[in-house]
mmCIF file of C-alpha atoms in Angstrom:
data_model
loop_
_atom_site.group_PDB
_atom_site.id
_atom_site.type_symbol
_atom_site.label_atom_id
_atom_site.label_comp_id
_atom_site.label_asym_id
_atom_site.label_seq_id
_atom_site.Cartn_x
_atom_site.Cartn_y
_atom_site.Cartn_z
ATOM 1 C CA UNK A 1 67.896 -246.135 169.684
ATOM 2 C CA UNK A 2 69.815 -245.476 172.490
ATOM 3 C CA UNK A 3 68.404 -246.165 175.974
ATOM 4 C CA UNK A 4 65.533 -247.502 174.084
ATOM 5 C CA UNK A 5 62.795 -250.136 175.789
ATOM 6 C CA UNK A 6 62.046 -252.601 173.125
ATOM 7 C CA UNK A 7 59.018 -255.205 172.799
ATOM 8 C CA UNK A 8 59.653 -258.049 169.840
ATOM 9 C CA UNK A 9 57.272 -260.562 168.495
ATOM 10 C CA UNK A 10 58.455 -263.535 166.458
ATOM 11 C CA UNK A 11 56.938 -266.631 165.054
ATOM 12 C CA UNK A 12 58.703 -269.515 164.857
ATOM 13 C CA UNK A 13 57.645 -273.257 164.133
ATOM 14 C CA UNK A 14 54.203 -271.903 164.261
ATOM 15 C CA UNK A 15 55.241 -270.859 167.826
ATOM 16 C CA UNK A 16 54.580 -267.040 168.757
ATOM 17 C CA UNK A 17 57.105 -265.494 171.389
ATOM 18 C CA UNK A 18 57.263 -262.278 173.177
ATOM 19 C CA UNK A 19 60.935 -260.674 174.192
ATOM 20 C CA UNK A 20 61.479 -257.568 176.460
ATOM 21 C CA UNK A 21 65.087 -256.164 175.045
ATOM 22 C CA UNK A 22 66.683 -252.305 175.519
ATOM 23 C CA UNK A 23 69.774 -250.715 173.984
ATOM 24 C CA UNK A 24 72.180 -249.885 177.153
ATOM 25 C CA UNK A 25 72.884 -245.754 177.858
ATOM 26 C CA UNK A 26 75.845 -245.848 175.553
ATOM 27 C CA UNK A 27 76.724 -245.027 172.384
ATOM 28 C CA UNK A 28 75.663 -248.116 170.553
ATOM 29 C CA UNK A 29 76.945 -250.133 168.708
ATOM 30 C CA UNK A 30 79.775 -250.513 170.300
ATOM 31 C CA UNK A 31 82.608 -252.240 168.652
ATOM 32 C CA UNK A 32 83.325 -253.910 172.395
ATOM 33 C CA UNK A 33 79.251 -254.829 172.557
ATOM 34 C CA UNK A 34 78.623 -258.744 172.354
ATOM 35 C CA UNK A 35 76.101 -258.275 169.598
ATOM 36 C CA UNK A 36 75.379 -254.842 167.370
ATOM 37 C CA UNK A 37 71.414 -255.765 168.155
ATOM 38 C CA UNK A 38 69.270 -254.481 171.053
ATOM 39 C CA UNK A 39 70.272 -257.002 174.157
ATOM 40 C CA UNK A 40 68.019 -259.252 175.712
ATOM 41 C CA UNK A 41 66.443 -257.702 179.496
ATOM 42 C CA UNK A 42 67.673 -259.682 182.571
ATOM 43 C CA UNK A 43 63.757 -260.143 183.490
ATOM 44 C CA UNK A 44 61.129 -260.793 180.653
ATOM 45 C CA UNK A 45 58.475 -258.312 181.410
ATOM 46 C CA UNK A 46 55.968 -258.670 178.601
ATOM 47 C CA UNK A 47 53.606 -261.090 178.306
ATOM 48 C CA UNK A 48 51.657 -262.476 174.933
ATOM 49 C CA UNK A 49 48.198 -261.994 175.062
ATOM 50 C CA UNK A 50 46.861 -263.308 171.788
ATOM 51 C CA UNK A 51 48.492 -263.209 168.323
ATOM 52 C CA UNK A 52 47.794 -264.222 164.791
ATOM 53 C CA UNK A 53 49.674 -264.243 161.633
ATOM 54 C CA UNK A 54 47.938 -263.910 158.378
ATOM 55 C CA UNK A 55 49.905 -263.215 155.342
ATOM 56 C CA UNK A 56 53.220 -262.712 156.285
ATOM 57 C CA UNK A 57 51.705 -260.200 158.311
ATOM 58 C CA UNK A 58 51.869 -260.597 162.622
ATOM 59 C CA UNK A 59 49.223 -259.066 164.757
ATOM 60 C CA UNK A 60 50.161 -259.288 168.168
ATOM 61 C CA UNK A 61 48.573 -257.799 171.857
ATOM 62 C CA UNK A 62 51.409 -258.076 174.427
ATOM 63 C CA UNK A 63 50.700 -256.304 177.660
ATOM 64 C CA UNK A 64 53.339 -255.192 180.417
ATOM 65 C CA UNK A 65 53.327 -253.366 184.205
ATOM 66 C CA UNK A 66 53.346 -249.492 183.256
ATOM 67 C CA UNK A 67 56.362 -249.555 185.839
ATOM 68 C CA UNK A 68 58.042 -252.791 186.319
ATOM 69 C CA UNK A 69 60.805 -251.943 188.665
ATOM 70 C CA UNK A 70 63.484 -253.248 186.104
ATOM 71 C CA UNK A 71 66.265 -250.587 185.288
ATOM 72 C CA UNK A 72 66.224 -252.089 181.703
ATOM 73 C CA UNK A 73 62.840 -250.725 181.309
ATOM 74 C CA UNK A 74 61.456 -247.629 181.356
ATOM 75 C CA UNK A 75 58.535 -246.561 183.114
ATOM 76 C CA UNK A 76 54.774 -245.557 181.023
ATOM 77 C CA UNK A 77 53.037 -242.733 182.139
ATOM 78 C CA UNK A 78 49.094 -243.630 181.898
ATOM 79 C CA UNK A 79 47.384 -241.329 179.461
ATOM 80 C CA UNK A 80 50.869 -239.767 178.174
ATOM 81 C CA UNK A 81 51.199 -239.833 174.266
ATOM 82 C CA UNK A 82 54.935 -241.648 174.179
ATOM 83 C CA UNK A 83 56.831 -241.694 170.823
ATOM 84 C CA UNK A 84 57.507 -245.114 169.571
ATOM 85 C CA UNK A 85 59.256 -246.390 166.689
ATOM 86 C CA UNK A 86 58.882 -250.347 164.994
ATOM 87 C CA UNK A 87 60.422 -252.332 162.728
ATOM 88 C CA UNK A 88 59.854 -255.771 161.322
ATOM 89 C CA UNK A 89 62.118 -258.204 158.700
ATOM 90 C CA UNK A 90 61.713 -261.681 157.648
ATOM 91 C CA UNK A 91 64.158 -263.140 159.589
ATOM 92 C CA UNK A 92 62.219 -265.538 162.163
ATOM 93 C CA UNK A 93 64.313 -266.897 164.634
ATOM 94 C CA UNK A 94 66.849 -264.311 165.681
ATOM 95 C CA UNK A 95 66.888 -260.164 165.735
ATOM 96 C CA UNK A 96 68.429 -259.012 163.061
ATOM 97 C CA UNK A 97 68.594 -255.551 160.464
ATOM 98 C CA UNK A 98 65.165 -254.990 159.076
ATOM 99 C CA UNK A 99 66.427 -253.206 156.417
ATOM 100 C CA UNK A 100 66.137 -249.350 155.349
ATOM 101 C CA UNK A 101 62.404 -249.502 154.389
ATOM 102 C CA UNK A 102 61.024 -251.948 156.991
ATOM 103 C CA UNK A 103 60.217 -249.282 159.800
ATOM 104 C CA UNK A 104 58.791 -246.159 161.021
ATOM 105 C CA UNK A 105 57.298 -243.698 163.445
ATOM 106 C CA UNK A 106 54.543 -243.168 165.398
ATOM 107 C CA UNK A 107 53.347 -242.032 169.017
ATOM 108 C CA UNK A 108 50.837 -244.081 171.123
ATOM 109 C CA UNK A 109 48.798 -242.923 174.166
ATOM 110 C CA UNK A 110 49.123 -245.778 177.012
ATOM 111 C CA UNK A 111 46.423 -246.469 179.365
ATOM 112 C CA UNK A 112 46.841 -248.111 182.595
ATOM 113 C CA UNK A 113 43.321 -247.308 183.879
ATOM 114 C CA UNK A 114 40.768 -248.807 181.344
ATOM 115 C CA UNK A 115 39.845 -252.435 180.685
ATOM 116 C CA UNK A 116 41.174 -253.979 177.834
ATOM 117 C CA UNK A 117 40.050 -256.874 175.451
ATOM 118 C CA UNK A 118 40.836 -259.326 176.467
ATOM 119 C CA UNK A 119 40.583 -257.889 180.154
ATOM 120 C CA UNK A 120 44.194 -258.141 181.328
ATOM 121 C CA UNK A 121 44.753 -258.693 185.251
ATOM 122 C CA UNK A 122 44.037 -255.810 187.429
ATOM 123 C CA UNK A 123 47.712 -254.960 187.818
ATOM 124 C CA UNK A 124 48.052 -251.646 186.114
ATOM 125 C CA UNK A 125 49.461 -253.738 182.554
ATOM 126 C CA UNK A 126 48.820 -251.737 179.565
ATOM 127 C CA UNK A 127 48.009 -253.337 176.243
ATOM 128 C CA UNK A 128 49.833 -252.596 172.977
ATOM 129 C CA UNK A 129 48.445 -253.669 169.433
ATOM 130 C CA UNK A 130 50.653 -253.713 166.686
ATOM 131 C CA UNK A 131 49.974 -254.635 163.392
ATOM 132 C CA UNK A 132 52.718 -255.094 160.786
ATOM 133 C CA UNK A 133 50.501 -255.594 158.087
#
């Protein structure tokens, strides 16, 4: 996970939130890191689009800038299949280990150029969909 760019979803209090995070360029953990967990970014970047939970299981579309400016993130490529990895647990209110079973692999081509639905503004965001279910 190193120098990774992170997007989490939680639900809490029937309240959905969106949080941009990254692991630093470091070998990680470190045992003189505040917290063993991928940090929180200085600057939120991500924005919730819609989301639903139905069976313990979140569906979320979060869209972001395919280059923010932020050092903490790193910058999409439009049309670029980028590996990705995910993860999900049942704890609600804080990030925590998801376990050994509770993630996996995958690679998703990002667009920048299309319109998405819902349309998202005209700034270049790209959506995401990911469905834990």
């Amino acid at each position: 996970m190193i120098g990774s760019d992170i997007v989490s979803v939680s639900y809490v209090k029937k309240q959905f939130y969106v949080d941009d995070r990254y692991v630093p360029w470091a070998a990680y953990p470190l045992l003189t890191s505040p917290t063993p967990y991928p940090q929180a970014d200085n600057h939120n970047d991500w924005t919730l689009i819609c989301a639903d939970i139905t069976n313990s299981s979140i569906t979320a579309i979060v869209t972001r800038a395919l280059d923010t400016g932020d050092a903490q993130d790193r910058v999409i490529e439009a049309g670029v299949s980028l590996p990705v990895v995910y993860a999900f647990g049942s704890t609600t209110n804080k990030v925590a280990y998801h376990g050994g079973i509770n993630r996996g692999t995958d690679s998703i081509q990002f667009y920048g150029d299309v319109t998405p639905y819902p349309p998202a503004d005209a700034d270049g965001s790209v959506i995401l969909q990911y469905d834990s279910g």
